[in-house]
Coordinates of C-alpha atoms and ligand atoms in Angstrom, one line a residue:
X1 CA 164.2 106.6 -76.7
X2 CA 166.5 103.8 -75.2
X3 CA 168.7 101.5 -77.5
X4 CA 166.5 98.6 -76.8
X5 CA 163.1 100.2 -78.0
X6 CA 165.5 101.3 -81.0
X7 CA 166.0 97.7 -81.8
X8 CA 162.4 97.0 -81.1
X9 CA 160.9 99.4 -83.5
X10 CA 163.7 98.5 -86.3
X11 CA 162.4 94.9 -85.7
X12 CA 158.8 96.1 -86.2
X13 CA 159.5 98.1 -89.3
X14 CA 161.6 95.4 -91.2
X15 CA 158.8 92.8 -90.5
X16 CA 156.1 95.1 -91.3
X17 CA 158.0 96.1 -94.6
X18 CA 158.7 92.4 -95.1
X19 CA 155.0 91.5 -95.4
X20 CA 154.4 93.2 -98.6
X21 CA 156.5 91.1 -100.4
X22 CA 156.1 87.7 -102.3
X23 CA 157.6 84.8 -100.4
X24 CA 161.3 84.3 -101.9
X25 CA 161.8 88.1 -101.6
X26 CA 160.1 88.3 -98.3
X27 CA 162.6 85.7 -97.2
X28 CA 165.3 87.8 -98.6
X29 CA 164.5 90.7 -97.1
X30 CA 164.3 89.3 -93.7
X31 CA 167.5 88.0 -93.7
X32 CA 169.1 91.3 -94.5
X33 CA 166.8 93.0 -91.9
X34 CA 168.2 90.3 -89.3
X35 CA 172.0 91.5 -91.2
X36 CA 171.2 95.1 -90.4
X37 CA 169.8 94.5 -86.7
X38 CA 173.2 92.7 -85.9
X39 CA 175.0 95.6 -87.3
X40 CA 172.5 98.0 -85.1
X41 CA 173.3 95.9 -82.4
X42 CA 177.1 96.1 -82.9
X43 CA 176.7 99.7 -83.0
X44 CA 175.0 100.1 -79.8
X45 CA 177.5 97.9 -78.6
X46 CA 179.8 100.5 -79.0
X47 CA 177.6 102.8 -77.1
X48 CA 177.5 100.1 -74.3
X49 CA 174.7 98.0 -75.1
X50 CA 176.0 95.0 -76.9
X51 CA 173.5 92.9 -78.8
X52 CA 174.5 89.8 -76.5
X53 CA 173.8 92.3 -73.7
X54 CA 170.6 93.6 -74.9
X55 CA 169.1 89.8 -75.3
X56 CA 170.0 88.9 -71.6
X57 CA 167.5 89.4 -68.9
X58 CA 165.9 92.0 -68.5
X59 CA 166.5 92.8 -72.3
X60 CA 164.7 90.2 -74.9
X61 CA 166.3 88.5 -77.5
X62 CA 166.2 89.0 -81.2
X63 CA 164.8 85.4 -81.7
X64 CA 161.5 85.9 -79.7
X65 CA 160.5 89.0 -81.8
X66 CA 160.7 87.4 -85.4
X67 CA 159.1 84.2 -87.0
X68 CA 161.5 81.5 -87.2
X69 CA 161.7 79.0 -90.7
X70 CA 158.6 76.5 -91.3
X71 CA 157.9 72.9 -91.0
X72 CA 160.2 70.5 -93.2
X73 CA 162.7 73.3 -93.7
X74 CA 165.1 70.1 -92.7
X75 CA 163.2 67.1 -93.7
X76 CA 165.5 64.8 -91.8
X77 CA 166.7 67.3 -89.3
X78 CA 170.4 67.7 -87.4
X79 CA 171.6 69.3 -84.3
X80 CA 171.7 72.9 -83.4
X81 CA 174.8 74.6 -85.2
X82 CA 176.0 75.3 -81.7
X83 CA 176.5 72.2 -81.2
X84 CA 178.3 71.2 -84.0
X85 CA 181.7 70.6 -82.2
X86 CA 179.8 67.0 -80.9
X87 CA 181.4 64.6 -83.8
X88 CA 183.0 61.6 -84.4
X89 CA 187.0 62.2 -84.7
X90 CA 189.7 59.6 -86.2
X91 CA 193.6 59.8 -85.5
X92 CA 195.2 60.1 -88.9
X93 CA 198.4 58.4 -87.4
X94 CA 196.8 55.8 -86.2
X95 CA 196.2 53.4 -89.1
X96 CA 197.8 53.4 -92.6
X97 CA 194.7 54.2 -94.3
X98 CA 190.9 55.6 -93.5
X99 CA 189.6 52.9 -95.2
X100 CA 190.8 50.3 -92.6
X101 CA 190.4 52.4 -89.6
X102 CA 188.3 53.7 -86.7
X103 CA 186.7 57.1 -85.8
X104 CA 185.6 57.5 -81.9
X105 CA 182.4 58.4 -80.1
X106 CA 182.3 61.9 -78.5
X107 CA 181.4 60.3 -75.0
X108 CA 182.1 63.6 -73.4
X109 CA 179.3 65.7 -74.6
X110 CA 176.7 62.6 -74.6
X111 CA 174.1 62.7 -71.9
X112 CA 171.8 59.0 -71.0
X113 CA 172.8 55.9 -72.1
X114 CA 172.2 55.9 -76.0
X115 CA 174.3 57.1 -78.4
X116 CA 172.6 59.0 -81.2
X117 CA 172.9 57.0 -84.5
X118 CA 175.1 59.6 -86.2
X119 CA 177.7 59.5 -83.7
X120 CA 178.2 55.8 -83.0
X121 CA 181.9 55.0 -83.7
X122 CA 183.0 53.5 -87.0
X123 CA 185.4 50.5 -87.8
X124 CA 186.0 49.5 -91.4
X125 CA 188.4 46.8 -92.6
X126 CA 187.8 48.1 -96.6
X127 CA 186.0 51.0 -96.3
X128 CA 182.3 51.9 -96.4
X129 CA 180.4 49.6 -98.9
X130 CA 177.3 51.0 -100.6
X131 CA 174.9 47.9 -100.3
X132 CA 171.4 48.0 -102.4
X133 CA 169.2 46.7 -100.0
X134 CA 166.7 45.0 -102.8
X135 CA 169.9 43.1 -104.0
X136 CA 171.4 42.1 -100.8
X137 CA 170.9 38.8 -99.2
X138 CA 172.0 36.7 -96.5
X139 CA 172.4 33.0 -97.0
X140 CA 172.4 30.0 -94.2
X141 CA 174.1 27.1 -95.4
X142 CA 176.4 24.5 -94.0
X143 CA 175.4 21.7 -91.2
X144 CA 171.6 22.4 -91.9
X145 CA 168.9 20.5 -93.2
X146 CA 167.1 23.5 -95.0
X147 CA 169.6 26.1 -96.6
X148 CA 168.2 29.6 -97.3
X149 CA 168.7 32.7 -99.0
X150 CA 166.9 35.5 -97.4
X151 CA 166.0 38.9 -99.0
X152 CA 165.4 41.8 -96.4
X153 CA 161.5 41.3 -97.2
X154 CA 161.9 37.6 -96.0
X155 CA 163.8 38.3 -92.9
X156 CA 161.4 41.0 -91.8
X157 CA 158.5 38.1 -92.1
X158 CA 159.9 36.8 -88.7
X159 CA 159.1 38.0 -85.4
X160 CA 161.5 40.9 -84.1
X161 CA 162.7 41.9 -80.7
X162 CA 164.5 45.1 -79.7
X163 CA 167.2 45.1 -76.8
X164 CA 169.5 48.1 -75.7
X165 CA 173.2 46.8 -75.6
X166 CA 176.4 48.5 -75.7
X167 CA 178.8 48.1 -78.6
X168 CA 182.6 48.1 -78.3
X169 CA 185.5 47.6 -80.0
X170 CA 187.9 45.0 -78.7
X171 CA 190.7 47.8 -79.2
X172 CA 189.1 50.2 -76.7
X173 CA 191.7 52.3 -74.8
X174 CA 194.4 49.5 -76.6
X175 CA 196.6 52.7 -77.1
X176 CA 197.1 53.1 -73.4
X177 CA 198.4 49.4 -72.4
X178 CA 202.0 50.8 -73.2
X179 CA 201.7 53.9 -71.4
X180 CA 200.2 55.8 -74.2
X181 CA 197.9 58.8 -72.7
X182 CA 195.8 60.1 -75.1
X183 CA 194.5 63.6 -74.4
X184 CA 190.8 63.2 -74.9
X185 CA 188.0 61.0 -73.6
X186 CA 187.2 60.3 -76.8
X187 CA 190.1 59.0 -77.7
X188 CA 190.9 56.9 -74.3
X189 CA 187.4 55.1 -74.4
X190 CA 185.6 56.2 -77.7
X191 CA 185.3 52.9 -79.6
X192 CA 181.9 52.2 -77.1
X193 CA 178.3 53.1 -78.2
X194 CA 175.0 51.8 -76.8
X195 CA 171.8 51.3 -78.9
X196 CA 168.5 50.0 -79.4
X197 CA 168.8 47.2 -81.8
X198 CA 166.0 45.6 -83.8
X199 CA 166.1 42.7 -85.6
X200 CA 165.4 38.9 -85.4
X201 CA 167.3 36.6 -83.1
X202 CA 169.6 33.9 -84.8
X203 CA 167.9 31.5 -82.8
X204 CA 164.7 32.2 -84.7
X205 CA 166.3 31.7 -88.0
X206 CA 168.4 28.4 -86.9
X207 CA 165.2 26.9 -85.8
X208 CA 163.9 27.5 -89.7
X209 CA 167.0 25.7 -91.4
X210 CA 167.3 22.9 -88.8
X211 CA 170.6 22.7 -87.5
X212 CA 172.2 19.1 -87.6
X213 CA 173.6 17.3 -84.9
X214 CA 177.4 18.1 -84.4
X215 CA 177.2 21.9 -85.3
X216 CA 179.0 23.7 -82.9
X217 CA 180.5 26.9 -84.8
X218 CA 178.9 29.4 -87.0
X219 CA 180.8 31.8 -89.5
X220 CA 179.5 35.3 -90.2
X221 CA 180.8 37.2 -93.1
X222 CA 180.0 40.6 -94.3
X223 CA 179.5 42.0 -97.8
X224 CA 182.2 44.7 -97.3
X225 CA 185.4 44.4 -99.8
X226 CA 187.1 42.4 -96.9
X227 CA 184.5 39.9 -96.7
X228 CA 185.3 40.6 -92.7
X229 CA 184.3 37.0 -91.1
X230 CA 184.5 35.9 -87.6
X231 CA 183.4 32.0 -85.9
X232 CA 181.0 32.3 -83.5
X233 CA 180.1 29.6 -80.9
X234 CA 176.9 27.8 -81.3
X235 CA 176.3 28.9 -77.7
X236 CA 176.2 32.4 -78.3
X237 CA 173.9 32.1 -81.4
X238 CA 171.5 30.4 -79.4
X239 CA 171.6 32.7 -76.2
X240 CA 171.0 36.5 -77.4
X241 CA 172.6 37.0 -80.9
X242 CA 170.5 39.2 -83.2
X243 CA 170.1 40.0 -86.6
X244 CA 169.8 43.5 -86.4
X245 CA 168.2 45.6 -89.3
X246 CA 167.3 48.5 -87.2
X247 CA 169.2 50.8 -84.8
X248 CA 167.6 53.5 -82.5
X249 CA 164.3 53.1 -84.1
X250 CA 165.3 53.9 -87.6
X251 CA 167.2 51.5 -90.2
X252 CA 170.7 50.8 -89.5
X253 CA 173.1 53.5 -90.6
X254 CA 175.6 52.9 -93.3
X255 CA 178.4 53.0 -91.2
X256 CA 176.4 50.6 -88.8
X257 CA 176.3 47.6 -91.4
X258 CA 172.8 48.5 -93.3
X259 CA 170.8 46.6 -94.0
X260 CA 171.3 43.8 -91.9
X261 CA 174.1 43.0 -89.4
X262 CA 174.8 40.8 -86.3
X263 CA 174.9 41.8 -83.2
X264 CA 176.7 39.3 -80.2
X265 CA 175.5 41.3 -76.8
X266 CA 178.6 42.1 -74.5
X267 CA 181.0 40.5 -77.1
X268 CA 183.6 42.6 -78.9
X269 CA 182.6 44.7 -81.8
X270 CA 184.5 42.7 -84.3
X271 CA 182.4 39.7 -83.7
X272 CA 179.5 41.6 -84.8
X273 CA 179.7 41.4 -88.6
X274 CA 178.4 43.9 -90.3
X275 CA 176.8 44.2 -93.9
X276 CA 176.1 40.5 -93.2
X277 CA 175.5 38.1 -96.4
X278 CA 176.4 34.5 -95.0
X279 CA 176.0 32.4 -92.0
X280 CA 177.7 29.1 -92.3
X281 CA 177.3 26.1 -89.8
X282 CA 180.1 23.9 -88.8
X283 CA 181.5 21.7 -86.1
X284 CA 184.7 23.6 -86.0
X285 CA 186.2 27.5 -86.1
X286 CA 187.3 28.7 -89.1
X287 CA 190.6 30.6 -88.0
X288 CA 190.5 33.4 -89.9
X289 CA 192.4 36.4 -90.1
X290 CA 190.6 38.3 -87.6
X291 CA 190.6 35.8 -84.9
X292 CA 194.4 34.6 -85.4
X293 CA 196.6 37.5 -86.9
X294 CA 194.1 39.8 -85.1
X295 CA 191.8 40.3 -82.1
X296 CA 194.1 37.6 -80.2
X297 CA 195.5 38.6 -76.9
X298 CA 199.5 38.5 -76.8
X299 CA 200.3 37.2 -73.2
X300 CA 203.3 37.9 -71.3
X301 CA 204.7 34.3 -72.0
X302 CA 204.5 35.3 -75.7
X303 CA 201.4 33.2 -76.6
X304 CA 198.1 34.3 -78.1
X305 CA 194.9 33.6 -76.4
X306 CA 192.5 32.9 -79.1
X307 CA 188.3 33.5 -79.0
X308 CA 188.7 35.8 -76.0
X309 CA 185.0 37.3 -76.7
X310 CA 183.7 39.0 -73.7
X311 CA 184.0 42.5 -73.1
X312 CA 185.0 42.6 -69.3
X313 CA 183.3 44.8 -66.8
X314 CA 184.5 48.4 -67.2
X315 CA 183.8 52.0 -66.7
X316 CA 185.0 55.8 -66.8
X317 CA 183.8 59.1 -65.7
X318 CA 182.7 61.3 -68.5
X319 CA 182.4 64.6 -66.3
X320 CA 185.0 66.1 -66.0
X321 CA 187.2 64.5 -68.3
X322 CA 190.0 66.5 -70.6
X323 CA 187.2 68.0 -72.8
X324 CA 184.8 69.0 -69.7
X325 CA 187.3 70.9 -67.6
X326 CA 186.1 72.5 -64.0
X327 CA 185.2 75.9 -64.1
X328 CA 186.3 77.3 -60.5
X329 CA 185.8 75.4 -57.5
X330 CA 182.3 74.7 -56.1
X331 CA 179.4 71.9 -56.6
X332 CA 179.9 69.5 -59.2
X333 CA 178.0 66.7 -60.8
X334 CA 180.7 63.8 -61.4
X335 CA 179.4 61.1 -63.6
X336 CA 180.4 58.5 -66.0
X337 CA 179.5 55.2 -67.7
X338 CA 179.9 51.8 -66.7
X339 CA 179.4 48.3 -68.7
X340 CA 179.9 44.9 -68.6
X341 CA 179.8 41.8 -71.0
X342 CA 178.8 39.5 -68.4
X343 CA 175.5 41.3 -67.3
X344 CA 174.4 44.1 -65.6
X345 CA 176.4 46.6 -63.4
X346 CA 175.8 46.2 -59.5
X347 CA 178.0 49.0 -58.1
X348 CA 180.2 52.0 -59.4
X349 CA 182.8 53.7 -56.8
X350 CA 184.3 56.8 -57.2
X351 CA 187.4 58.0 -56.0
X352 CA 188.8 61.4 -55.6
X353 CA 192.3 60.7 -54.2
X354 CA 193.4 57.9 -56.5
X355 CA 192.1 55.0 -55.2
X356 CA 192.9 55.5 -51.7
X357 CA 189.3 56.5 -50.3
X358 CA 185.9 55.3 -52.4
X359 CA 182.3 56.7 -52.5
X360 CA 179.5 54.9 -54.1
X361 CA 177.7 56.5 -56.6
X362 CA 174.3 56.1 -57.7
X363 CA 172.6 55.1 -61.1
X364 CA 170.9 57.6 -63.2
X365 CA 169.8 55.4 -66.1
X366 CA 167.8 52.4 -66.5
X367 CA 170.3 49.5 -65.4
X368 CA 170.1 46.9 -68.2
X369 CA 172.1 43.8 -69.2
X370 CA 175.5 44.4 -71.4
X371 CA 174.0 47.8 -71.6
X372 CA 176.1 51.0 -70.6
X373 CA 174.8 52.6 -67.3
X374 CA 175.2 55.7 -66.1
X375 CA 176.3 56.7 -62.6
X376 CA 176.5 60.0 -60.4
X377 CA 177.8 61.6 -57.4
X378 CA 178.0 65.3 -56.1
X379 CA 181.5 66.2 -55.4
X380 CA 182.4 69.7 -54.0
X381 CA 185.7 70.7 -55.3
X382 CA 187.8 73.1 -52.9
X383 CA 190.1 73.7 -55.8
X384 CA 193.1 71.3 -55.0
X385 CA 194.4 68.9 -57.3
X386 CA 192.6 65.2 -57.4
X387 CA 192.9 62.1 -58.8
X388 CA 189.5 60.9 -60.0
X389 CA 188.7 57.1 -60.6
X390 CA 185.8 55.2 -61.2
X391 CA 185.7 51.3 -60.6
X392 CA 182.7 49.1 -61.5
X393 CA 181.4 46.0 -60.2
X394 CA 179.3 43.7 -62.2
X395 CA 176.2 41.2 -60.9
X396 CA 178.6 38.2 -61.3
X397 CA 180.4 40.1 -58.6
X398 CA 183.7 41.0 -61.0
X399 CA 185.6 44.0 -59.9
X400 CA 187.2 46.3 -62.8
X401 CA 191.1 45.8 -62.3
X402 CA 193.7 48.1 -61.6
X403 CA 196.4 48.6 -64.0
X404 CA 198.6 46.7 -62.0
X405 CA 196.2 43.8 -61.4
X406 CA 195.6 43.6 -65.4
X407 CA 199.3 44.0 -66.3
X408 CA 200.0 41.3 -63.5
X409 CA 198.0 38.7 -65.6
X410 CA 198.2 40.4 -69.1
X411 CA 201.7 41.9 -69.3
X412 CA 202.1 45.1 -71.5
X413 CA 202.2 43.9 -75.3
X414 CA 198.4 43.3 -75.7
X415 CA 196.0 45.8 -77.7
X416 CA 192.6 44.1 -76.9
X417 CA 190.7 43.9 -73.6
X418 CA 191.9 46.6 -71.9
X419 CA 189.4 47.5 -68.9
X420 CA 191.6 49.1 -66.2
X421 CA 190.7 51.4 -63.6
X422 CA 191.0 55.0 -65.4
X423 CA 192.5 57.9 -63.6
X424 CA 191.7 61.6 -64.4
X425 CA 193.7 64.2 -62.9
X426 CA 192.1 67.5 -62.2
X427 CA 194.7 70.1 -62.0
X428 CA 194.3 73.7 -59.5
X429 CA 193.0 75.5 -62.8
X430 CA 190.3 73.1 -63.2
X431 CA 192.1 71.5 -66.3
X432 CA 192.0 67.5 -66.8
X433 CA 194.5 65.1 -67.7
X434 CA 195.0 61.5 -68.5
X435 CA 197.5 59.9 -66.2
X436 CA 197.9 56.1 -65.2
X437 CA 197.9 54.8 -61.7
X438 CA 199.1 51.3 -61.4
Ligands
LIG501 CO1 189.0 39.0 -77.9

């Protein structure tokens, strides 16, 4: 009898013995049986056939010869335990406290353009509030004819719309401004996500309350402990601003503003106020903390630019990257993500020689306005050092700048709105490092 036949026989006898037992005991018995089987595999490994080897063709893996768990074993569902490394991460040293901090989206391990709800980066200014949707209200007041206070049920009565749009923190890549080189894609670009957002257009609600003549700004305020607030121009409110209660088909996650938030498509994430409780209509901005002390752009002459809302055209290669090294020379699928707060992506070029020559890539996802767009290009790596870059162009004709071009205008003291062409250095051994080329 071969080792494989021995293992097959063992599985059959475990299963047959298990069948005679009542439910709970049967499950325990089968679990113990599988442990025995592992030991048998290990023992046969010593004899030349390991459990792993036996599972490879022409062998048959153990999971094809036993029954799995039934439905609703895990009522919500979660990824395979083999993918447990795909998770948000934070940097302990980046902020003084976890309640006013950020975690990063694991872009290197994601496919397509949709970010799964559990992996969307987090940004809190006073920790994650536990909001009861039954008691939560959204008040709209100020320069309006008919101020209202809406419950979630009230909000659900309005016509809804869904749109797939990116969400990016204005500080994404901010650590790179002064030359710091984070060693993971997750940390260089991970304050970025893209979801299908569902809710009510803010313009619909403004029509309901009747905006008065002279109104030009809206204060959006959150229900977290910091009452995070931003002044939003009326033009954006009447364009595509969305009062959102669902993401990727399910209710908003608490981290994303449950039960309701503002999304200003293409604008810095900080304006997309979470746990939204109040919209006040006025004739000028409020100059609150997050639009004066923070989220302004320090320019080379020492002045600060206010109200720079748009996330400009940007891109990054997600494969290869430090988390996805190359495993030996040969053919590779180089791919990445591009996005623009001004509309659709028109073209993405990739360089393998640090920007000396460029190849146009093709889009491998839907090309939606103000959404992540995936691009890819074939590459035959000869094993030599290479400097990989991507350069995106949006539908307005704007071309993503080099570090040199960006710093010529913005200097080196800024934190926000960094969209320079990013460089990955591929080493001879296939490892990938973050380097800067001006
Ligand atoms: Co800004």
